[in-house]
mmCIF file of C-alpha atoms in Angstrom:
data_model
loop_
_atom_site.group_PDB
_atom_site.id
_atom_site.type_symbol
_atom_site.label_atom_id
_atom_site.label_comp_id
_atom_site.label_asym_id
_atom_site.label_seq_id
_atom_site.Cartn_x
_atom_site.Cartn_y
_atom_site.Cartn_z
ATOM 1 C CA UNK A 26 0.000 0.000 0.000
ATOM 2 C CA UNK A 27 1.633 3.379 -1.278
ATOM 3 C CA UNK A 28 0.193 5.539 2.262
ATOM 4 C CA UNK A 29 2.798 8.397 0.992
ATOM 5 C CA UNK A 30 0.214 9.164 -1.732
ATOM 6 C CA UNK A 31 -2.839 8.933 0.541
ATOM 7 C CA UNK A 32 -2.166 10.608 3.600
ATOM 8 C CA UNK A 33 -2.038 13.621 3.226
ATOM 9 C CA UNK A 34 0.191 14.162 7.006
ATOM 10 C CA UNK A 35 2.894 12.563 4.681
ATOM 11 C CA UNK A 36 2.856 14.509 1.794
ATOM 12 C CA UNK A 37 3.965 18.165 0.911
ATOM 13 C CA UNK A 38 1.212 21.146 0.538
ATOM 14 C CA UNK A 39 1.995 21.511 -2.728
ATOM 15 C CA UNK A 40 1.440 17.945 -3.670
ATOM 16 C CA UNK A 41 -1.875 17.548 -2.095
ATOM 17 C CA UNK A 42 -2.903 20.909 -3.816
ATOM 18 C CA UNK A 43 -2.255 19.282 -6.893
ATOM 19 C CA UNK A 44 -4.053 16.011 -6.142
ATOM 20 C CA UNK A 45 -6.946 18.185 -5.540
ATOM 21 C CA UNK A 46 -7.022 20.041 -8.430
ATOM 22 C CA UNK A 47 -6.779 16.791 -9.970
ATOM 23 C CA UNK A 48 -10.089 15.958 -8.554
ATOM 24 C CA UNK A 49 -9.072 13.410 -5.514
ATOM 25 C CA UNK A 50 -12.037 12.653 -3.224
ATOM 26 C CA UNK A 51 -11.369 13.144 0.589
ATOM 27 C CA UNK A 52 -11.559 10.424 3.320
ATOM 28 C CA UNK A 53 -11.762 11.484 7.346
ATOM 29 C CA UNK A 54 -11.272 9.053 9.370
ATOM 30 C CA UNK A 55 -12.861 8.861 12.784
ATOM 31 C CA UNK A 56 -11.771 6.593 15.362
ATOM 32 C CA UNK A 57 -10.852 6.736 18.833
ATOM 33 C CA UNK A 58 -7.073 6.865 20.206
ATOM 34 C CA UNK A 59 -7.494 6.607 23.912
ATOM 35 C CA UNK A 60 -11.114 4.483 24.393
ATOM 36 C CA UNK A 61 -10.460 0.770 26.389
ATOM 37 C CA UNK A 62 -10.444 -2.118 24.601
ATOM 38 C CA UNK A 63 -10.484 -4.804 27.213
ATOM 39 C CA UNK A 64 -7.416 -6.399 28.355
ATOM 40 C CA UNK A 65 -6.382 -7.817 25.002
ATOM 41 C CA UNK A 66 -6.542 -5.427 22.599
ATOM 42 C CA UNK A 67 -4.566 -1.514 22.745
ATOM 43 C CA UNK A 68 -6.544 1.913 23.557
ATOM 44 C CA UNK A 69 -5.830 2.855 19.786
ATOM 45 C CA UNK A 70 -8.170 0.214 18.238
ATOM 46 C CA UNK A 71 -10.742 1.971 16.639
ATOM 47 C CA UNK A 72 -8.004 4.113 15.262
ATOM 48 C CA UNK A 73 -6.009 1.311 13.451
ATOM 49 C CA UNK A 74 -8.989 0.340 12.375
ATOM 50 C CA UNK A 75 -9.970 3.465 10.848
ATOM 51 C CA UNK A 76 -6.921 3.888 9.486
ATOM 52 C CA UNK A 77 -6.291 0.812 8.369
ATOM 53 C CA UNK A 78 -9.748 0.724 5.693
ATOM 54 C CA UNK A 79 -9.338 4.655 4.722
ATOM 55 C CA UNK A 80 -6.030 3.037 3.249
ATOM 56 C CA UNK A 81 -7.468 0.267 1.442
ATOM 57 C CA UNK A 82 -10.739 2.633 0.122
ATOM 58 C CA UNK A 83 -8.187 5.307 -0.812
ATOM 59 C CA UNK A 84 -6.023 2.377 -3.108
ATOM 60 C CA UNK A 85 -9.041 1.342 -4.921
ATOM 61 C CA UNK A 86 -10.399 5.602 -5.568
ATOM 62 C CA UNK A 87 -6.734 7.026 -5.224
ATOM 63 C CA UNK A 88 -8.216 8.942 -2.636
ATOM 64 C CA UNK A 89 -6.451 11.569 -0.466
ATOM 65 C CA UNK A 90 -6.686 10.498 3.312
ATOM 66 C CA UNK A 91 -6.966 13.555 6.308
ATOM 67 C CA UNK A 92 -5.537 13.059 9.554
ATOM 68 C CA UNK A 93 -7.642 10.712 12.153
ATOM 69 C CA UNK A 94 -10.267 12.663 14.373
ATOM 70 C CA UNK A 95 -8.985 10.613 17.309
ATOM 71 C CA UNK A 96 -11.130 12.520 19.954
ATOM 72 C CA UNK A 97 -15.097 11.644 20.428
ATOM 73 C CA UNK A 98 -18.185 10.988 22.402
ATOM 74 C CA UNK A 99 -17.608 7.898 23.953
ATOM 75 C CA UNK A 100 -19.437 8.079 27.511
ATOM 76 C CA UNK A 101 -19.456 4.318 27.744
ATOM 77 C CA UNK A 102 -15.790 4.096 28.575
ATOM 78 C CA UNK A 103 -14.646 7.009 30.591
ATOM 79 C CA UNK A 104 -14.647 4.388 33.944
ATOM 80 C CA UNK A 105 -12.020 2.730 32.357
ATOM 81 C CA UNK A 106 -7.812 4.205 32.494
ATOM 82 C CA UNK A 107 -6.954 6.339 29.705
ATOM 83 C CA UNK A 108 -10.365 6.568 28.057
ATOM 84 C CA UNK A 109 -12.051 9.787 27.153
ATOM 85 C CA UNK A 110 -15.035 11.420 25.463
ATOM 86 C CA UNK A 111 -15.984 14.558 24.592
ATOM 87 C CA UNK A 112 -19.828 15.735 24.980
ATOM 88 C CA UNK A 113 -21.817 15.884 21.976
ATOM 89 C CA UNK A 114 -21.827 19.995 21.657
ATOM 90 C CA UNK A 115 -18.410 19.751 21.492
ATOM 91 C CA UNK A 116 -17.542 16.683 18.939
ATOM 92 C CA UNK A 117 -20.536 17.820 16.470
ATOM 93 C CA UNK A 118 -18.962 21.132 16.291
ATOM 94 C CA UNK A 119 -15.491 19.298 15.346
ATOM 95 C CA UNK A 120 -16.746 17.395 12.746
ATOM 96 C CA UNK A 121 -18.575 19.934 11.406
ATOM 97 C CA UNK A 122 -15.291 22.621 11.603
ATOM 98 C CA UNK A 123 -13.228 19.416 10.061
ATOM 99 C CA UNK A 124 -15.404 18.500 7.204
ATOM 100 C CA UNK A 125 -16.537 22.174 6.105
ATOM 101 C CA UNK A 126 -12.812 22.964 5.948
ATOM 102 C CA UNK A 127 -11.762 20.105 3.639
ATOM 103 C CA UNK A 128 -14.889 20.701 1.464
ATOM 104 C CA UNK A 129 -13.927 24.362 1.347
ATOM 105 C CA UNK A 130 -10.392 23.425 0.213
ATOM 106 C CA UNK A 131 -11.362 22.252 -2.736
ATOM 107 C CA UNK A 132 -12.551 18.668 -2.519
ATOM 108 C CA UNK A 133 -15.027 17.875 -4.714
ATOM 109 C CA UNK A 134 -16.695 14.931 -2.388
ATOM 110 C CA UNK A 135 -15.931 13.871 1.161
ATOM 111 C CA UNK A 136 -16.005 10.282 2.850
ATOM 112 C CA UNK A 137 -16.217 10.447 6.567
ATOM 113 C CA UNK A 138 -15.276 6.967 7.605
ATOM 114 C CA UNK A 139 -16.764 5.999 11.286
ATOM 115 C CA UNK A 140 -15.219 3.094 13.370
ATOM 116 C CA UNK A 141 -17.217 4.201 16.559
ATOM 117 C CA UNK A 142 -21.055 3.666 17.498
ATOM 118 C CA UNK A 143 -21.613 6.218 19.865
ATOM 119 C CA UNK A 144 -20.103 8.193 16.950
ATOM 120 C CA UNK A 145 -23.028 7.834 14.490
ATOM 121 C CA UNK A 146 -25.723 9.724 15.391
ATOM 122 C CA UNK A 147 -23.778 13.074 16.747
ATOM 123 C CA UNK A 148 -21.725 12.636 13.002
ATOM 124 C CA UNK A 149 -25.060 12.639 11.075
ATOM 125 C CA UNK A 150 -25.865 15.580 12.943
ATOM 126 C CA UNK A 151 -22.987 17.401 12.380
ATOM 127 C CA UNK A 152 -22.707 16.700 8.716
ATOM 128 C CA UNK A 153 -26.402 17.355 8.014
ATOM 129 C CA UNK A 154 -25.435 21.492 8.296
ATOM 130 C CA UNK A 155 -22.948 20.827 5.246
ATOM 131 C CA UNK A 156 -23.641 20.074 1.612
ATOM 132 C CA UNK A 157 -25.389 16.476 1.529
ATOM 133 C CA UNK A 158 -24.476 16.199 -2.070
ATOM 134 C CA UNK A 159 -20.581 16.018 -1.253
ATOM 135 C CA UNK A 160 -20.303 14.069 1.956
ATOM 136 C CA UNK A 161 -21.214 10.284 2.915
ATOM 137 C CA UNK A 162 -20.803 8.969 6.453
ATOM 138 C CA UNK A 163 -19.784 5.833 6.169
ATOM 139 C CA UNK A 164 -20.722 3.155 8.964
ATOM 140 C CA UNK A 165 -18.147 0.416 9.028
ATOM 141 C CA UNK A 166 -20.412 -2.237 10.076
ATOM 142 C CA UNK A 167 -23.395 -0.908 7.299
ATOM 143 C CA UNK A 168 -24.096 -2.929 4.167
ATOM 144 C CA UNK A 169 -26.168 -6.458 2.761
ATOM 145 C CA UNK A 170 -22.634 -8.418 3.292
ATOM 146 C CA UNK A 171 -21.135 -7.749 6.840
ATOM 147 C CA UNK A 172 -24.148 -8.067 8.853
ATOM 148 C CA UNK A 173 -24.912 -11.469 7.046
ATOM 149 C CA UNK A 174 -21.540 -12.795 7.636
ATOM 150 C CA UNK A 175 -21.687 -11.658 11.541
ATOM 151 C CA UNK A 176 -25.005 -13.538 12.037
ATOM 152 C CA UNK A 177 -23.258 -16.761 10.121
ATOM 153 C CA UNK A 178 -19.686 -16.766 12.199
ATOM 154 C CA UNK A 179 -20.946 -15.174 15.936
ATOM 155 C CA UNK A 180 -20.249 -17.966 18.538
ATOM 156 C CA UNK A 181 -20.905 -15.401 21.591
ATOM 157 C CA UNK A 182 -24.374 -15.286 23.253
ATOM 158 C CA UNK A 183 -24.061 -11.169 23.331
ATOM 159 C CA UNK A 184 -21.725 -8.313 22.563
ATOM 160 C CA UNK A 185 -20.277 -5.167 20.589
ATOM 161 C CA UNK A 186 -17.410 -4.048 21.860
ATOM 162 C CA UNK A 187 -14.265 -5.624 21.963
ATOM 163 C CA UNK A 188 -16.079 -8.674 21.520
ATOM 164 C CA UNK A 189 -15.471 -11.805 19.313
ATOM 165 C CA UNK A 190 -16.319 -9.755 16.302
ATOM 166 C CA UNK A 191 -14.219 -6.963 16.879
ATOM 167 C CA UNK A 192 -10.997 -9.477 18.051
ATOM 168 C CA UNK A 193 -11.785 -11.299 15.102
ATOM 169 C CA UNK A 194 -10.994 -7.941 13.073
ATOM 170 C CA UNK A 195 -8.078 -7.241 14.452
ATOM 171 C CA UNK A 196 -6.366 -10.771 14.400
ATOM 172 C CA UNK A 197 -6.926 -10.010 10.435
ATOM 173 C CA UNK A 198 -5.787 -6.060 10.738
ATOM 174 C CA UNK A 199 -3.163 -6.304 13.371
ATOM 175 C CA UNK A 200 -2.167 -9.400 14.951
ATOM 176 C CA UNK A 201 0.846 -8.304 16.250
ATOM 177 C CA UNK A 202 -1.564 -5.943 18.684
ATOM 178 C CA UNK A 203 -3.990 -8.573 19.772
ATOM 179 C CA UNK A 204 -3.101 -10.813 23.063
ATOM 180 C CA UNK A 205 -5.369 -13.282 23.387
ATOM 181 C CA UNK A 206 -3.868 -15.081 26.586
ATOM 182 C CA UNK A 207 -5.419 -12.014 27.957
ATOM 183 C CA UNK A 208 -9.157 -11.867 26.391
ATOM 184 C CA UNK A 209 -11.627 -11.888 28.805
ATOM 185 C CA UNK A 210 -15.408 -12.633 28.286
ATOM 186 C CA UNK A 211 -18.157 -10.308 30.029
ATOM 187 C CA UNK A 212 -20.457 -12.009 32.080
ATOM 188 C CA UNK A 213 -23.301 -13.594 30.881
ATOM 189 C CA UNK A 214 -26.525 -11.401 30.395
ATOM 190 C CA UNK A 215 -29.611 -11.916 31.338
ATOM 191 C CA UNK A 216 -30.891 -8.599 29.627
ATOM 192 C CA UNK A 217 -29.417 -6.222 27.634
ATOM 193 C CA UNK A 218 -29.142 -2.964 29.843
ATOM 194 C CA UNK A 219 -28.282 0.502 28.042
ATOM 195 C CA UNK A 220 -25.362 2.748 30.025
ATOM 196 C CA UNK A 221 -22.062 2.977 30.224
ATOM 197 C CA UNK A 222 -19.091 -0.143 31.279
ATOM 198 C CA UNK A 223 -18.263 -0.562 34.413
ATOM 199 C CA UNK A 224 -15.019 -2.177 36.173
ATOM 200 C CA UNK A 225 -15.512 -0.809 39.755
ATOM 201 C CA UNK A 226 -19.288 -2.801 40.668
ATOM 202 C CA UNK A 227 -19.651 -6.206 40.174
ATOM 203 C CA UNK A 228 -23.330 -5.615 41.021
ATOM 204 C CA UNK A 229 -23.985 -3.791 37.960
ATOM 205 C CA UNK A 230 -26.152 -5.439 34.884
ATOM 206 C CA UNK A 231 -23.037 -3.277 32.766
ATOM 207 C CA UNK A 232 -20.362 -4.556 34.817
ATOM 208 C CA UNK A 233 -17.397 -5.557 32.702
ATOM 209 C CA UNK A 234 -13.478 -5.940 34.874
ATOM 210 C CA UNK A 235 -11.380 -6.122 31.249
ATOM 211 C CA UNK A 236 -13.849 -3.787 29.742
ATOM 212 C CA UNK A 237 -14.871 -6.312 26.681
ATOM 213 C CA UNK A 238 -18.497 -6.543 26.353
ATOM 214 C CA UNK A 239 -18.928 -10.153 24.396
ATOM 215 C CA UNK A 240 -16.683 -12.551 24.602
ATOM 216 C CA UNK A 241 -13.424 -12.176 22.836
ATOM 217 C CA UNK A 242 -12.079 -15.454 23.559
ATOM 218 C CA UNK A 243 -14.345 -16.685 20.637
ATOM 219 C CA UNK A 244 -12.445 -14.718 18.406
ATOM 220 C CA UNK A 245 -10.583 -16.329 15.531
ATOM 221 C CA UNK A 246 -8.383 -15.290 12.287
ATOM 222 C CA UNK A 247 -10.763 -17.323 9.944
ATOM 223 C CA UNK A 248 -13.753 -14.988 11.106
ATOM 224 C CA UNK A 249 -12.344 -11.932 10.792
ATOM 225 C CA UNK A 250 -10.966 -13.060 7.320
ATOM 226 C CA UNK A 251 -14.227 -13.030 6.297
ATOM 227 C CA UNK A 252 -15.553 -10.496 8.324
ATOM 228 C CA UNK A 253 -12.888 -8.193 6.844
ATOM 229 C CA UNK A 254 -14.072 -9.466 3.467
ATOM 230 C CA UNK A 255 -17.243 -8.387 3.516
ATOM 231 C CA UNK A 256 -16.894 -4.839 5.535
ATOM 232 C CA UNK A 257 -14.397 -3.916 2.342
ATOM 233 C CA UNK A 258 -16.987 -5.515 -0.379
ATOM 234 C CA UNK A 259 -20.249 -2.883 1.729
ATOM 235 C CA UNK A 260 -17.646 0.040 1.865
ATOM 236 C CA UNK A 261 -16.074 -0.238 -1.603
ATOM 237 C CA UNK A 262 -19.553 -0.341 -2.867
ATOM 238 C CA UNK A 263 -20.937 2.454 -0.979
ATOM 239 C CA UNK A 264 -17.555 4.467 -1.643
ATOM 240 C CA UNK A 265 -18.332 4.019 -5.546
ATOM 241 C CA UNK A 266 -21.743 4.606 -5.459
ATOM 242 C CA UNK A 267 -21.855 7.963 -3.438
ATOM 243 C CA UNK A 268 -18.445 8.929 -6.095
ATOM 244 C CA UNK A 269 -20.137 8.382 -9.306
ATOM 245 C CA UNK A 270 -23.602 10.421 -8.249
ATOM 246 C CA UNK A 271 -23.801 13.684 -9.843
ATOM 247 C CA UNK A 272 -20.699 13.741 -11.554
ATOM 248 C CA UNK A 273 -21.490 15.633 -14.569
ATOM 249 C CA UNK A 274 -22.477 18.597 -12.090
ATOM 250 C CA UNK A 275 -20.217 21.437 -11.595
ATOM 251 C CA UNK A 276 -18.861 21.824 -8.034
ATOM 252 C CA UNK A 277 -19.956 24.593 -6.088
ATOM 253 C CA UNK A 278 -17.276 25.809 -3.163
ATOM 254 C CA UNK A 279 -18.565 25.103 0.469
ATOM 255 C CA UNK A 280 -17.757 27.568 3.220
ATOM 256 C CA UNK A 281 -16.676 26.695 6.783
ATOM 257 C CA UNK A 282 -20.439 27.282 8.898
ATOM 258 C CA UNK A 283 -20.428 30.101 11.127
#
């Protein structure tokens, strides 16, 4: 993978001008830098993972690749060492700063790419107040293929969060970051209750000690082979689609909002 002519943090001003003017769609990755993932996998997860597809979308659309918004709302961690999460005021407006900027740079379209979950609906948001036309959110678990392959490899009674699924991803992704002698299941659920993780009380219908929420230890590099599969089959396809719409209009220059 040539990342020197993706991301952009790599390249010179004057070659990423010229990649513009050459028509190169934009790609922001979102994905969080310091949010727990258990006791197996690193805080950075959702960042290498971010990372990691922008850089296989931007080979097959020779797309240029911003720096990682590695700061977001992620409430359901902040019991946890290290993890943090902005309120939703705060992260909206960021996104929204972020993506009016690169569309007023030049880019003719913009792919926000979204490893998070608490992520999606404050990203919508935010995105909503800039031209719909040039920007698609993309959710990495959206799509006919992923979902169907989840449902046909899942093992573990419950989960979403560095869970077998998500292990599974990175034992495909990163291997050298995963340590499964350390993967810890959550405890068994008798009902799905919404709020955030906790480590500190074992009384809790949340309470997690590594922080997983699943059960990792199901995890395998087989599934998240084909997991991995089918997440780049729903993204390449939704990357293409969203690219070739409109592309006989002219582009009209988008302002930062005010």
């Amino acid at each position: 993978m040539n990342t020197d002519r993706h991301f952009i943090e790599r390249m010179h001003w004057d070659q990423v001008a010229r990649r513009i003017s050459e028509g190169a769609v934009a790609i922001l990755p979102i994905g969080a830098a310091a949010k727990q993932h258990g006791l197996h996998l690193p805080l950075n997860t959702d960042r290498i993972q971010a990372e990691w597809l922008a850089g296989r979308i931007a080979e097959k659309i020779d797309a240029l690749i911003w720096p990682t918004l590695t700061y977001g709302h992620y409430p359901a961690f902040v019991e946890y060492a290290g993890s943090s999460s902005l309120s939703i005021a705060t992260f909206e407006a960021l996104v929204r700063e972020i993506a009016g900027q690169i569309l007023s740079g030049g880019c003719r379209k913009l792919l926000v790419l979204n490893t998070g979950i608490s992520t999606l609906a404050p990203v919508d948001r935010a995105l909503a107040r800039l031209d719909g036309a040039r920007i698609r959110h993309l959710w990495i678990h959206e799509g006919p293929r992923y979902p169907r392959v989840a449902r046909q490899v899942a093992e573990q009674s419950h989960g979403s969060h560095a869970d077998e699924m998500e292990t599974s991803l990175m034992l495909a992704m990163a291997p050298q970051l995963v340590d499964m002698t350390r993967a810890e299941a959550s405890p068994v659920l008798e009902q799905e209750t919404p709020g955030p993780l906790t480590p500190l009380d074992p009384n809790s219908p949340n309470y997690s000690r590594s922080g997983s929420y699943g059960d990792p230890t199901q995890a395998t590099l087989a599934k998240g082979e084909a997991l991995l599969a089918a997440m780049l089959d729903d993204l390449h396809e939704q990357a293409a689609t969203f690219i070739a719409q409109g592309e006989q209009q002219p582009v009209a220059m988008q302002s930062v909002p005010r």
